[in-house]
Amino acid sequence: GVLPSNTCFRKMNFEYFDSFSHFLFTVKPFLNQEEYQRTEDIVKKFKNGIGKELHEKLLERAKSRRNWLEDWWLNVAYLDLRISTQIHCNIGGPSPCVEHCWPPKEGTQIERACINTWHTLKFWDLLRKEKVPVERSLDEVLDMNQFRMIFCTCKIPGVTRDSISHYFKTEAEGECPSHLVVLCRGRVFAFDAIHEGNMLTPPEIFRQLTHIQKTCHSEPDGPGLAALTSSERTKWAELREYLINLDPKNSTLLEKIQRSLFAICLDDSSPHATPENYTEVSRLTLGGDPTVRWGDKSYSSIFFSNGIFSAFCDHSPFDAMALISMSHYTEKNILENEGKWKGSNTVRDIPWPEELVFTVDQKIINEIGYAKEVYYKKVSDLQLVHYAFTSFGKALIKKQKFHPDTFVQLAIQLAYYKCHGRPGCCYETAMTRRFYHGRTETIRSCTMEAVEWCKSMLDPSESTYQRLQLMYQAFAKHNKMRSSCENGKGFDRHLLGLLLIAQEQGLPVPELYMDNAFTVSGGGGNFVLSTSLTGYTRFNGGAVPMVEHGYGFFYSIRDDRCALNSNN
């Protein structure tokens, strides 16, 4: 089941000198000899000087915490951001049910929403009972803490830093909120998923959602307050405070949304989707109607009018693999039941949904209009394709004795090199859940070995034999890096820790972090390629690129195909 917090996981460790030698390897592709020599001198000065003192202080911090990085990472990577996190940080992706029992079909939105919602509630119930199987990687158990953050969790905007409100509890821990919120045509509703101790069935959820839909379709649209969650964070924090001061009731309604299990978003769009092409639905998932997306909820289910649906999540409290595990569970159960409800059609006399009617004034109405205008302008700049590559997949790659993830990473490097004529600094997510409350480390995929291989592929004078030898070297390097990062021996989080210690001590930013090599190799959130393997299931989603001139590239690898979500 969900692991209790006192489970004995390894603490994240780091080898001081290894971090610097690994860092130097990864900056080489982006520097000439003179620049590299300068960076080498800066690194040497840092590691033999102030770096040692900072490292000692970092070790002190690690003594008093089971995970020295956890709070820092949450703040620096997510909660301190002032940009629109709904646009720039949220993750999302379509359900693959279009590939089997649920192809696009008008008139199925509510029917499918109630079945998917029921299976999602069953997963919540398993979490409450601590019966979700503990995940493993090879022979090691993985930390399951992130699963606690899927339900009853919401980000709260702050003027300088956001916070996370988290209300989920296991049955052993006590009571847990059990209501859902539904967003439809600019309005917000809520209803309880439990009635007299028993979970609502799909026919009962159908009754609730149909009531909401009929109400919204027969009356004028609501104000669309949810659009404010797409604003820049300080602006949204100030408007939220204004709302609460306008009427204390607004505070109660906001808390109702924050505490809810998750959000059901009824979207009037009807995106095209086939098993080979998810482009339109993926684009609308990340950049669709902001009045039916509460961007701060940790988990939302978006149901489009043609029965296609997507997950949409705030990235702050958890990483994509927790979401994919839950999505895989719901899809498996939908498929096993052929997309139908095979239980009783009896509908109990349950309370009708309650509408959450906020008190708004002209200022708020104007701000909602402005938020929508800014949002649509920003998302119109997003170019996205989401296709399935069906020539081959994991089965053939493994038959050739290659690691499927490394195969795709090298393909990304070659594609970038062919397009731009230079190496592309690349962030690949490595999962560090072997450690207590572990999240991620950075695999820097653009190695000298990868670059040499890319050059050989574009050099007509190179022999096939030479290209193969260089490719084997590039594979070996990437495989080794992945293993190091997953085992807590990466260096990006360590370097971040040293920088944050310096900032806490009120010291000037060390020269290492001001050096051009740090930035051009991707440091400080400057990776031109932001990439992640989303596993080996049918699920694939994505997020927007890390930098304006960059690309996001997210992929899942199945036996017979690779699903590729690329955007810029």
Coordinates of C-alpha atoms in Angstrom, one line a residue:
G1 CA 0.0 0.0 0.0
V2 CA 0.9 3.7 0.2
L3 CA 4.2 3.7 2.2
P4 CA 4.1 5.3 5.6
S5 CA 6.4 8.2 6.0
N6 CA 8.7 6.3 8.4
T7 CA 9.6 3.7 5.8
C8 CA 13.4 3.3 5.7
F9 CA 14.6 4.7 2.4
R10 CA 18.1 5.6 1.5
K11 CA 19.0 9.3 2.0
M12 CA 20.2 11.1 -1.1
N13 CA 23.9 11.3 -1.1
F14 CA 26.5 13.0 -3.4
E15 CA 30.2 12.7 -4.0
Y16 CA 31.6 16.2 -3.8
F17 CA 34.4 16.0 -6.4
D18 CA 32.3 13.8 -8.8
S19 CA 29.8 16.6 -9.3
F20 CA 32.4 18.9 -10.7
S21 CA 34.0 16.4 -13.0
H22 CA 30.6 15.3 -14.3
F23 CA 29.6 19.0 -14.8
L24 CA 32.7 19.6 -16.9
F25 CA 32.0 16.6 -19.1
T26 CA 28.5 18.1 -19.9
V27 CA 29.7 21.6 -20.8
K28 CA 32.3 20.4 -23.4
P29 CA 29.9 20.2 -26.4
F30 CA 29.1 23.9 -26.1
L31 CA 32.5 25.5 -25.6
N32 CA 35.7 26.0 -27.7
Q33 CA 39.0 25.1 -26.1
E34 CA 39.7 28.5 -24.7
E35 CA 36.2 28.8 -23.2
Y36 CA 36.5 25.3 -21.7
Q37 CA 39.9 26.1 -20.1
R38 CA 38.4 29.2 -18.5
T39 CA 35.4 27.2 -17.1
E40 CA 37.8 24.5 -15.9
D41 CA 39.7 27.2 -13.9
I42 CA 36.5 28.6 -12.5
V43 CA 35.3 25.1 -11.4
K44 CA 38.7 24.3 -9.8
K45 CA 38.7 27.6 -7.9
F46 CA 35.1 26.9 -6.7
K47 CA 35.6 23.3 -5.6
N48 CA 38.8 24.0 -3.8
G49 CA 37.5 27.2 -2.2
I50 CA 34.0 28.5 -1.2
G51 CA 32.4 25.3 -2.6
K52 CA 33.9 23.2 0.2
E53 CA 32.4 25.5 2.8
L54 CA 29.0 25.4 1.1
H55 CA 29.2 21.6 0.9
E56 CA 29.9 21.3 4.6
K57 CA 26.9 23.5 5.3
L58 CA 24.8 21.3 2.9
L59 CA 25.9 18.2 4.9
E60 CA 24.8 19.9 8.1
R61 CA 21.4 20.5 6.5
A62 CA 21.2 16.9 5.4
K63 CA 21.8 15.6 8.9
S64 CA 18.6 17.2 10.2
R65 CA 16.4 16.2 7.3
R66 CA 15.5 13.0 5.7
N67 CA 15.5 14.7 2.3
W68 CA 17.7 17.9 2.2
L69 CA 16.3 18.9 -1.2
E70 CA 12.5 18.4 -0.8
D71 CA 11.4 21.8 0.5
W72 CA 13.9 23.7 -1.6
W73 CA 12.9 21.9 -4.8
L74 CA 9.2 22.6 -4.2
N75 CA 9.9 26.3 -3.7
V76 CA 12.6 26.9 -6.3
A77 CA 11.2 24.8 -9.1
Y78 CA 7.5 25.6 -8.6
L79 CA 6.2 27.8 -5.8
D80 CA 8.5 30.8 -6.2
L81 CA 7.7 31.1 -9.9
R82 CA 5.8 34.3 -10.7
I83 CA 4.8 33.5 -14.3
S84 CA 1.6 31.8 -15.2
T85 CA 2.2 28.3 -13.9
Q86 CA -1.0 27.0 -15.6
I87 CA 0.6 27.8 -19.0
H88 CA 4.2 27.2 -18.3
C89 CA 4.3 24.4 -15.7
N90 CA 1.1 22.3 -15.8
I91 CA 1.3 18.9 -17.3
G92 CA -1.5 17.0 -19.2
G93 CA -2.3 14.5 -21.8
P94 CA -5.1 12.6 -23.5
S95 CA -6.6 9.3 -22.5
P96 CA -5.7 6.5 -25.0
C97 CA -9.3 5.1 -24.8
V98 CA -9.8 6.4 -28.4
E99 CA -7.7 3.4 -29.4
H100 CA -10.2 0.8 -28.2
C101 CA -13.6 1.2 -26.6
W102 CA -14.2 5.0 -26.8
P103 CA -13.5 6.5 -30.2
P104 CA -14.7 10.1 -30.6
K105 CA -18.5 10.3 -30.7
E106 CA -20.7 13.3 -30.0
G107 CA -23.3 12.8 -27.2
T108 CA -21.0 10.6 -25.1
Q109 CA -19.4 13.3 -22.9
I110 CA -21.4 12.7 -19.8
E111 CA -21.7 9.0 -20.1
R112 CA -18.0 8.5 -20.4
A113 CA -17.3 11.2 -17.8
C114 CA -19.3 9.3 -15.2
I115 CA -17.6 5.9 -15.9
N116 CA -14.1 7.4 -15.8
T117 CA -14.9 9.4 -12.7
W118 CA -16.1 6.2 -10.9
H119 CA -12.9 4.3 -11.7
T120 CA -10.9 7.3 -10.5
L121 CA -12.9 7.3 -7.3
K122 CA -12.1 3.6 -6.9
F123 CA -8.4 4.5 -7.1
W124 CA -8.9 7.2 -4.5
D125 CA -10.6 4.6 -2.3
L126 CA -7.6 2.2 -2.7
L127 CA -5.3 5.0 -1.7
R128 CA -7.5 5.7 1.4
K129 CA -7.3 2.0 2.3
E130 CA -3.6 1.9 1.5
K131 CA -4.1 -0.9 -1.0
V132 CA -2.4 0.6 -4.0
P133 CA 0.5 -1.8 -4.7
V134 CA 3.9 -0.4 -3.9
E135 CA 5.8 0.3 -7.1
R136 CA 9.3 -1.1 -7.7
S137 CA 12.2 -0.5 -10.0
L138 CA 14.1 -3.8 -10.4
D139 CA 14.3 -5.1 -6.9
E140 CA 13.9 -1.8 -5.0
V141 CA 10.7 -0.3 -3.7
L142 CA 9.9 3.2 -4.8
D143 CA 8.6 6.0 -2.5
M144 CA 4.9 6.4 -2.9
N145 CA 4.5 9.8 -1.2
Q146 CA 3.6 11.6 -4.4
F147 CA 0.4 9.6 -4.6
R148 CA -0.9 11.4 -1.6
M149 CA -0.9 14.6 -3.6
I150 CA -3.2 13.6 -6.4
F151 CA -6.4 14.1 -4.5
C152 CA -7.7 16.9 -2.3
T153 CA -4.7 19.1 -3.1
C154 CA -4.5 22.6 -4.5
K155 CA -1.9 25.3 -5.0
I156 CA -2.7 28.7 -3.3
P157 CA -1.3 31.8 -4.9
G158 CA 0.9 34.0 -2.8
V159 CA 2.3 37.5 -3.5
T160 CA 5.9 36.3 -3.4
R161 CA 5.6 32.5 -3.0
D162 CA 2.7 30.1 -3.5
S163 CA 1.8 27.3 -1.0
I164 CA 0.2 23.9 -1.3
S165 CA -3.0 23.1 0.6
H166 CA -3.3 19.4 1.1
Y167 CA -6.3 17.6 2.7
F168 CA -5.9 13.9 1.7
K169 CA -5.9 11.4 4.5
T170 CA -5.8 7.6 4.6
E171 CA -8.6 5.9 6.5
A172 CA -6.2 5.2 9.3
E173 CA -5.3 8.9 9.5
G174 CA -8.9 10.2 9.7
E175 CA -11.6 12.0 7.6
C176 CA -10.9 13.1 4.1
P177 CA -12.9 15.4 1.9
S178 CA -15.1 13.4 -0.6
H179 CA -16.7 16.0 -2.8
L180 CA -16.0 16.8 -6.5
V181 CA -16.1 20.1 -8.3
V182 CA -17.4 20.5 -11.8
L183 CA -16.6 23.4 -14.1
C184 CA -19.0 24.1 -17.0
R185 CA -19.6 27.2 -19.1
G186 CA -18.0 29.6 -16.7
R187 CA -19.8 28.1 -13.6
V188 CA -18.6 25.9 -10.7
F189 CA -20.6 23.2 -9.0
A190 CA -19.9 20.7 -6.3
F191 CA -21.4 17.4 -5.1
D192 CA -20.4 14.6 -2.7
A193 CA -19.0 11.4 -4.2
I194 CA -20.2 9.5 -1.1
H195 CA -23.8 9.1 -0.1
E196 CA -24.7 7.4 3.2
G197 CA -21.3 5.8 3.4
N198 CA -21.3 4.4 -0.2
M199 CA -19.7 5.8 -3.3
L200 CA -21.9 7.1 -6.0
T201 CA -22.3 4.7 -8.9
P202 CA -21.9 5.8 -12.6
P203 CA -25.7 6.2 -13.0
E204 CA -25.8 8.4 -10.0
I205 CA -22.8 10.5 -11.2
F206 CA -24.5 10.6 -14.6
R207 CA -27.6 12.2 -12.9
Q208 CA -25.4 14.8 -11.2
L209 CA -23.4 15.7 -14.3
T210 CA -26.5 15.8 -16.6
H211 CA -28.2 18.2 -14.1
I212 CA -25.2 20.5 -14.3
Q213 CA -25.0 20.3 -18.0
K214 CA -28.7 21.0 -18.6
T215 CA -28.6 23.9 -16.1
C216 CA -25.6 25.5 -17.9
H217 CA -26.9 24.9 -21.4
S218 CA -30.3 26.5 -20.7
E219 CA -29.0 29.6 -18.9
P220 CA -26.4 32.3 -19.6
D221 CA -22.7 31.5 -19.0
G222 CA -21.2 32.2 -15.6
P223 CA -18.5 34.7 -15.0
G224 CA -15.6 32.2 -15.7
L225 CA -13.8 32.9 -12.4
A226 CA -11.5 30.0 -13.1
A227 CA -9.7 32.0 -15.8
L228 CA -8.0 34.0 -13.0
T229 CA -6.0 30.9 -12.1
S230 CA -4.2 31.2 -15.4
S231 CA -2.8 34.7 -14.5
E232 CA 0.7 35.5 -13.3
R233 CA 0.9 34.3 -9.7
T234 CA 1.3 37.6 -7.9
K235 CA -1.7 39.1 -9.8
W236 CA -3.8 36.0 -9.0
A237 CA -2.8 36.2 -5.3
E238 CA -3.9 39.9 -5.2
L239 CA -7.2 39.2 -7.0
R240 CA -7.9 36.2 -4.7
E241 CA -7.3 38.4 -1.7
Y242 CA -9.6 41.1 -3.2
L243 CA -12.3 38.4 -3.8
I244 CA -12.2 37.3 -0.2
N245 CA -12.4 40.9 1.1
L246 CA -15.4 41.5 -1.3
D247 CA -17.4 38.8 0.5
P248 CA -16.3 36.4 3.2
K249 CA -18.5 33.8 1.5
N250 CA -16.0 33.8 -1.4
S251 CA -13.4 32.4 1.0
T252 CA -15.6 29.4 1.9
L253 CA -16.2 28.7 -1.8
L254 CA -12.5 28.9 -2.7
E255 CA -11.8 26.4 0.1
K256 CA -14.5 24.1 -1.2
I257 CA -12.6 24.0 -4.5
Q258 CA -9.3 23.6 -2.8
R259 CA -10.5 20.7 -0.6
S260 CA -12.3 18.8 -3.4
L261 CA -11.1 15.4 -4.6
F262 CA -10.5 16.7 -8.1
A263 CA -12.1 18.8 -10.8
I264 CA -14.3 17.6 -13.6
C265 CA -14.0 20.0 -16.5
L266 CA -16.8 19.9 -19.1
D267 CA -15.3 21.4 -22.2
D268 CA -17.5 22.3 -25.3
S269 CA -14.6 21.7 -27.7
S270 CA -14.7 18.6 -30.0
P271 CA -11.0 17.9 -30.8
H272 CA -10.0 15.5 -33.6
A273 CA -8.2 12.4 -32.4
T274 CA -7.1 9.0 -33.8
P275 CA -4.8 6.3 -32.4
E276 CA -2.0 7.8 -34.6
N277 CA -2.8 11.5 -34.1
Y278 CA -3.5 13.2 -30.7
T279 CA -2.3 16.6 -31.8
E280 CA -5.5 18.6 -31.5
V281 CA -6.6 17.1 -28.2
S282 CA -3.1 17.6 -26.7
R283 CA -3.0 21.2 -27.8
L284 CA -6.5 21.9 -26.2
T285 CA -5.5 20.0 -23.0
L286 CA -2.6 22.4 -22.4
G287 CA -4.2 25.5 -24.0
G288 CA -8.0 25.2 -24.0
D289 CA -10.8 27.2 -22.4
P290 CA -9.5 28.7 -19.2
T291 CA -13.0 29.2 -17.7
V292 CA -13.3 25.5 -17.3
R293 CA -9.9 24.8 -15.9
W294 CA -9.0 25.5 -12.3
G295 CA -5.2 25.6 -13.0
D296 CA -4.2 25.2 -9.4
K297 CA -6.0 21.9 -8.7
S298 CA -3.5 19.0 -8.6
Y299 CA -5.7 16.8 -10.7
S300 CA -8.5 17.7 -13.2
S301 CA -10.3 15.5 -15.7
I302 CA -11.2 17.4 -18.9
F303 CA -14.1 15.8 -20.8
F304 CA -14.6 17.2 -24.4
S305 CA -18.0 17.2 -26.1
N306 CA -17.1 14.2 -28.3
G307 CA -16.3 11.9 -25.4
I308 CA -12.5 12.3 -25.6
F309 CA -10.9 13.1 -22.2
S310 CA -7.6 14.3 -20.8
A311 CA -5.8 14.7 -17.5
F312 CA -4.6 18.2 -16.6
C313 CA -2.4 18.7 -13.5
D314 CA -0.5 21.2 -11.4
H315 CA 3.0 19.9 -11.5
S316 CA 4.1 21.3 -8.1
P317 CA 3.1 18.4 -5.8
F318 CA 3.9 15.4 -8.0
D319 CA 5.6 14.2 -11.1
A320 CA 4.0 12.6 -14.2
M321 CA 4.6 9.0 -13.3
A322 CA 2.2 9.1 -10.3
L323 CA -0.5 10.4 -12.6
I324 CA 0.3 7.8 -15.3
S325 CA 0.1 5.0 -12.7
M326 CA -3.4 6.1 -11.8
S327 CA -4.4 6.7 -15.4
H328 CA -3.2 3.3 -16.3
Y329 CA -5.4 1.8 -13.6
T330 CA -8.5 3.6 -14.8
E331 CA -7.9 2.8 -18.4
K332 CA -7.3 -0.9 -17.7
N333 CA -10.6 -1.1 -15.8
I334 CA -12.5 0.8 -18.5
L335 CA -11.1 -1.6 -21.1
E336 CA -11.9 -4.7 -19.0
N337 CA -15.5 -3.6 -18.9
E338 CA -15.6 -2.6 -22.6
G339 CA -16.3 1.1 -21.6
K340 CA -19.6 0.1 -20.1
W341 CA -21.2 0.1 -16.6
K342 CA -22.2 -3.4 -15.8
G343 CA -23.6 -2.8 -12.3
S344 CA -27.0 -1.7 -11.0
N345 CA -28.8 1.2 -12.7
T346 CA -30.6 2.1 -9.4
V347 CA -30.2 5.8 -8.6
R348 CA -30.7 6.8 -4.9
D349 CA -32.3 10.0 -3.9
I350 CA -29.0 11.9 -3.5
P351 CA -28.8 15.7 -3.0
W352 CA -28.5 17.7 -6.2
P353 CA -25.2 19.5 -7.0
E354 CA -24.7 22.8 -5.3
E355 CA -23.6 25.8 -7.4
L356 CA -20.7 27.7 -6.0
V357 CA -21.8 31.3 -6.8
F358 CA -19.1 33.8 -6.1
T359 CA -19.8 37.4 -5.3
V360 CA -18.0 39.4 -8.1
D361 CA -18.0 43.1 -9.0
Q362 CA -17.1 45.0 -12.2
K363 CA -13.4 44.9 -11.3
I364 CA -13.3 41.1 -11.1
I365 CA -15.4 40.9 -14.3
N366 CA -12.9 43.1 -16.1
E367 CA -9.9 41.1 -14.6
I368 CA -11.4 37.8 -15.9
G369 CA -11.7 39.3 -19.4
Y370 CA -8.1 40.5 -19.2
A371 CA -6.9 37.1 -17.9
K372 CA -8.7 35.3 -20.8
E373 CA -7.2 37.8 -23.4
V374 CA -3.6 37.3 -22.1
Y375 CA -4.1 33.5 -21.8
Y376 CA -5.3 33.1 -25.4
K377 CA -2.5 35.3 -26.7
K378 CA 0.1 33.2 -24.9
V379 CA -1.2 29.8 -25.8
S380 CA -1.7 30.8 -29.5
D381 CA 2.1 30.9 -29.6
L382 CA 2.3 27.1 -28.8
Q383 CA 3.0 24.9 -31.7
L384 CA 2.4 21.2 -30.9
V385 CA 2.3 17.8 -32.6
H386 CA 1.5 14.6 -31.0
Y387 CA 1.8 11.6 -33.3
A388 CA 2.4 7.9 -33.0
F389 CA 5.5 6.5 -34.8
T390 CA 4.3 3.1 -35.8
S391 CA 7.2 1.6 -37.8
F392 CA 8.6 -0.1 -34.7
G393 CA 8.7 0.2 -31.0
K394 CA 10.3 -1.3 -27.8
A395 CA 10.2 -4.9 -29.1
L396 CA 12.5 -4.3 -32.0
I397 CA 14.8 -1.9 -30.1
K398 CA 15.3 -4.4 -27.3
K399 CA 15.8 -7.2 -29.8
Q400 CA 18.8 -5.2 -31.1
K401 CA 20.0 -5.0 -27.5
F402 CA 19.5 -1.2 -27.1
H403 CA 17.8 0.6 -24.3
P404 CA 14.6 2.0 -25.7
D405 CA 14.9 5.3 -23.8
T406 CA 18.5 5.9 -24.9
F407 CA 17.4 5.1 -28.5
V408 CA 14.8 7.9 -28.4
Q409 CA 17.2 10.3 -26.7
L410 CA 19.9 9.9 -29.3
A411 CA 17.2 10.3 -32.0
I412 CA 16.3 13.6 -30.4
Q413 CA 19.9 14.7 -30.4
L414 CA 20.3 13.8 -34.1
A415 CA 17.1 15.6 -35.1
Y416 CA 18.1 18.8 -33.3
Y417 CA 21.6 18.6 -34.8
K418 CA 20.2 18.2 -38.3
C419 CA 17.7 21.1 -37.8
H420 CA 20.1 23.6 -36.2
G421 CA 23.6 22.5 -37.1
R422 CA 24.7 22.5 -33.4
P423 CA 24.3 20.5 -30.2
G424 CA 21.2 21.1 -28.2
C425 CA 21.5 21.2 -24.4
C426 CA 19.0 18.7 -23.1
Y427 CA 17.2 17.9 -19.9
E428 CA 15.9 14.4 -19.4
T429 CA 14.0 13.6 -16.3
A430 CA 15.5 10.8 -14.1
M431 CA 13.2 9.5 -11.3
T432 CA 14.8 9.4 -7.9
R433 CA 11.9 7.7 -6.0
R434 CA 14.4 5.1 -4.6
F435 CA 15.0 7.8 -2.0
Y436 CA 12.8 9.1 0.7
H437 CA 10.4 11.6 -0.9
G438 CA 12.6 11.6 -4.0
R439 CA 11.4 13.3 -7.1
T440 CA 13.8 13.9 -10.0
E441 CA 17.4 14.5 -11.2
T442 CA 18.6 15.9 -14.5
I443 CA 20.1 13.6 -17.1
R444 CA 22.1 15.9 -19.5
S445 CA 21.6 13.9 -22.7
C446 CA 23.8 16.1 -24.9
T447 CA 27.2 14.3 -24.3
M448 CA 30.4 14.6 -26.4
E449 CA 29.7 11.0 -27.4
A450 CA 26.3 11.9 -28.7
V451 CA 27.6 14.9 -30.6
E452 CA 30.5 12.9 -32.2
W453 CA 27.9 10.4 -33.4
C454 CA 25.6 13.1 -34.7
K455 CA 28.5 14.6 -36.7
S456 CA 29.4 11.2 -38.2
M457 CA 25.8 10.7 -39.3
L458 CA 25.8 14.0 -41.2
D459 CA 29.3 13.4 -42.7
P460 CA 28.9 11.5 -46.0
S461 CA 32.6 10.4 -45.8
E462 CA 32.1 8.4 -42.5
S463 CA 31.8 4.7 -42.9
T464 CA 28.9 2.7 -41.5
Y465 CA 31.3 0.9 -39.2
Q466 CA 32.6 4.1 -37.7
R467 CA 29.1 5.5 -37.2
L468 CA 28.2 2.2 -35.4
Q469 CA 31.2 2.4 -33.1
L470 CA 30.3 6.0 -32.2
M471 CA 26.7 5.1 -31.7
Y472 CA 27.6 2.3 -29.3
Q473 CA 29.8 4.7 -27.3
A474 CA 26.9 7.3 -27.2
F475 CA 24.5 4.5 -25.9
A476 CA 27.0 3.4 -23.3
K477 CA 27.5 6.9 -22.0
H478 CA 23.8 7.7 -21.8
N479 CA 23.0 4.4 -20.1
K480 CA 25.6 5.0 -17.5
M481 CA 24.4 8.6 -16.8
R482 CA 20.8 7.4 -16.4
S483 CA 21.8 4.8 -13.9
S484 CA 23.9 7.3 -11.9
C485 CA 21.1 9.9 -11.8
E486 CA 18.5 7.4 -10.7
N487 CA 20.8 6.2 -7.9
G488 CA 21.3 9.7 -6.6
K489 CA 24.7 10.3 -8.2
G490 CA 23.7 13.1 -10.6
F491 CA 25.1 16.6 -10.0
D492 CA 22.4 19.2 -11.0
R493 CA 20.5 19.0 -7.7
H494 CA 23.8 19.1 -5.8
L495 CA 25.0 22.2 -7.6
L496 CA 21.5 23.8 -6.9
G497 CA 21.9 22.9 -3.2
L498 CA 25.3 24.7 -3.0
L499 CA 23.9 27.8 -4.7
L500 CA 20.9 27.9 -2.3
I501 CA 23.2 27.5 0.7
A502 CA 25.2 30.5 -0.6
Q503 CA 22.0 32.5 -1.0
E504 CA 20.8 31.6 2.5
Q505 CA 24.2 32.7 3.9
G506 CA 23.8 36.1 2.1
L507 CA 26.9 35.4 0.0
P508 CA 27.3 36.7 -3.6
V509 CA 26.4 34.2 -6.3
P510 CA 29.6 32.2 -6.9
E511 CA 31.3 32.7 -10.3
L512 CA 30.5 29.1 -11.4
Y513 CA 26.8 30.0 -11.7
M514 CA 27.6 33.3 -13.5
D515 CA 29.8 31.6 -16.1
N516 CA 28.5 31.4 -19.6
A517 CA 29.2 27.7 -19.6
F518 CA 26.6 27.1 -16.9
T519 CA 23.9 28.8 -18.9
V520 CA 24.7 27.5 -22.4
S521 CA 24.8 23.9 -21.1
G522 CA 21.3 24.3 -19.7
G523 CA 21.9 25.3 -16.0
G524 CA 19.5 27.6 -14.3
G525 CA 16.6 26.3 -16.3
N526 CA 18.0 27.1 -19.7
F527 CA 17.7 23.7 -21.4
V528 CA 16.7 24.1 -25.1
L529 CA 15.4 20.6 -25.1
S530 CA 13.1 19.6 -22.2
T531 CA 12.4 15.9 -22.5
S532 CA 10.9 13.0 -20.5
L533 CA 10.0 9.4 -21.0
T534 CA 6.4 8.9 -19.8
G535 CA 6.8 5.2 -19.5
Y536 CA 5.9 2.1 -21.4
T537 CA 2.1 2.2 -21.3
R538 CA -0.4 3.8 -23.7
F539 CA -0.3 7.1 -21.9
N540 CA 1.6 10.1 -23.2
G541 CA 1.3 13.7 -22.2
G542 CA 3.5 16.7 -22.0
A543 CA 4.2 20.3 -20.9
V544 CA 5.5 23.4 -22.7
P545 CA 9.2 24.0 -23.3
M546 CA 11.5 25.3 -20.5
V547 CA 12.6 28.3 -22.6
E548 CA 10.9 30.4 -25.3
H549 CA 13.3 29.3 -28.1
G550 CA 13.2 25.6 -27.0
Y551 CA 11.3 22.4 -27.5
G552 CA 9.3 20.1 -25.2
F553 CA 9.6 16.4 -26.2
F554 CA 7.7 13.8 -24.3
Y555 CA 7.4 10.2 -25.4
S556 CA 6.0 6.8 -24.4
I557 CA 7.4 3.6 -25.9
R558 CA 5.2 0.6 -26.5
D559 CA 6.1 -2.8 -28.1
D560 CA 5.0 -1.7 -31.6
R561 CA 5.1 2.1 -31.5
C562 CA 6.4 5.3 -29.9
A563 CA 3.9 8.1 -29.0
L564 CA 5.7 11.4 -29.4
N565 CA 4.5 14.8 -28.1
S566 CA 6.7 17.6 -29.3
N567 CA 6.0 21.3 -29.0
N568 CA 7.7 24.7 -29.1

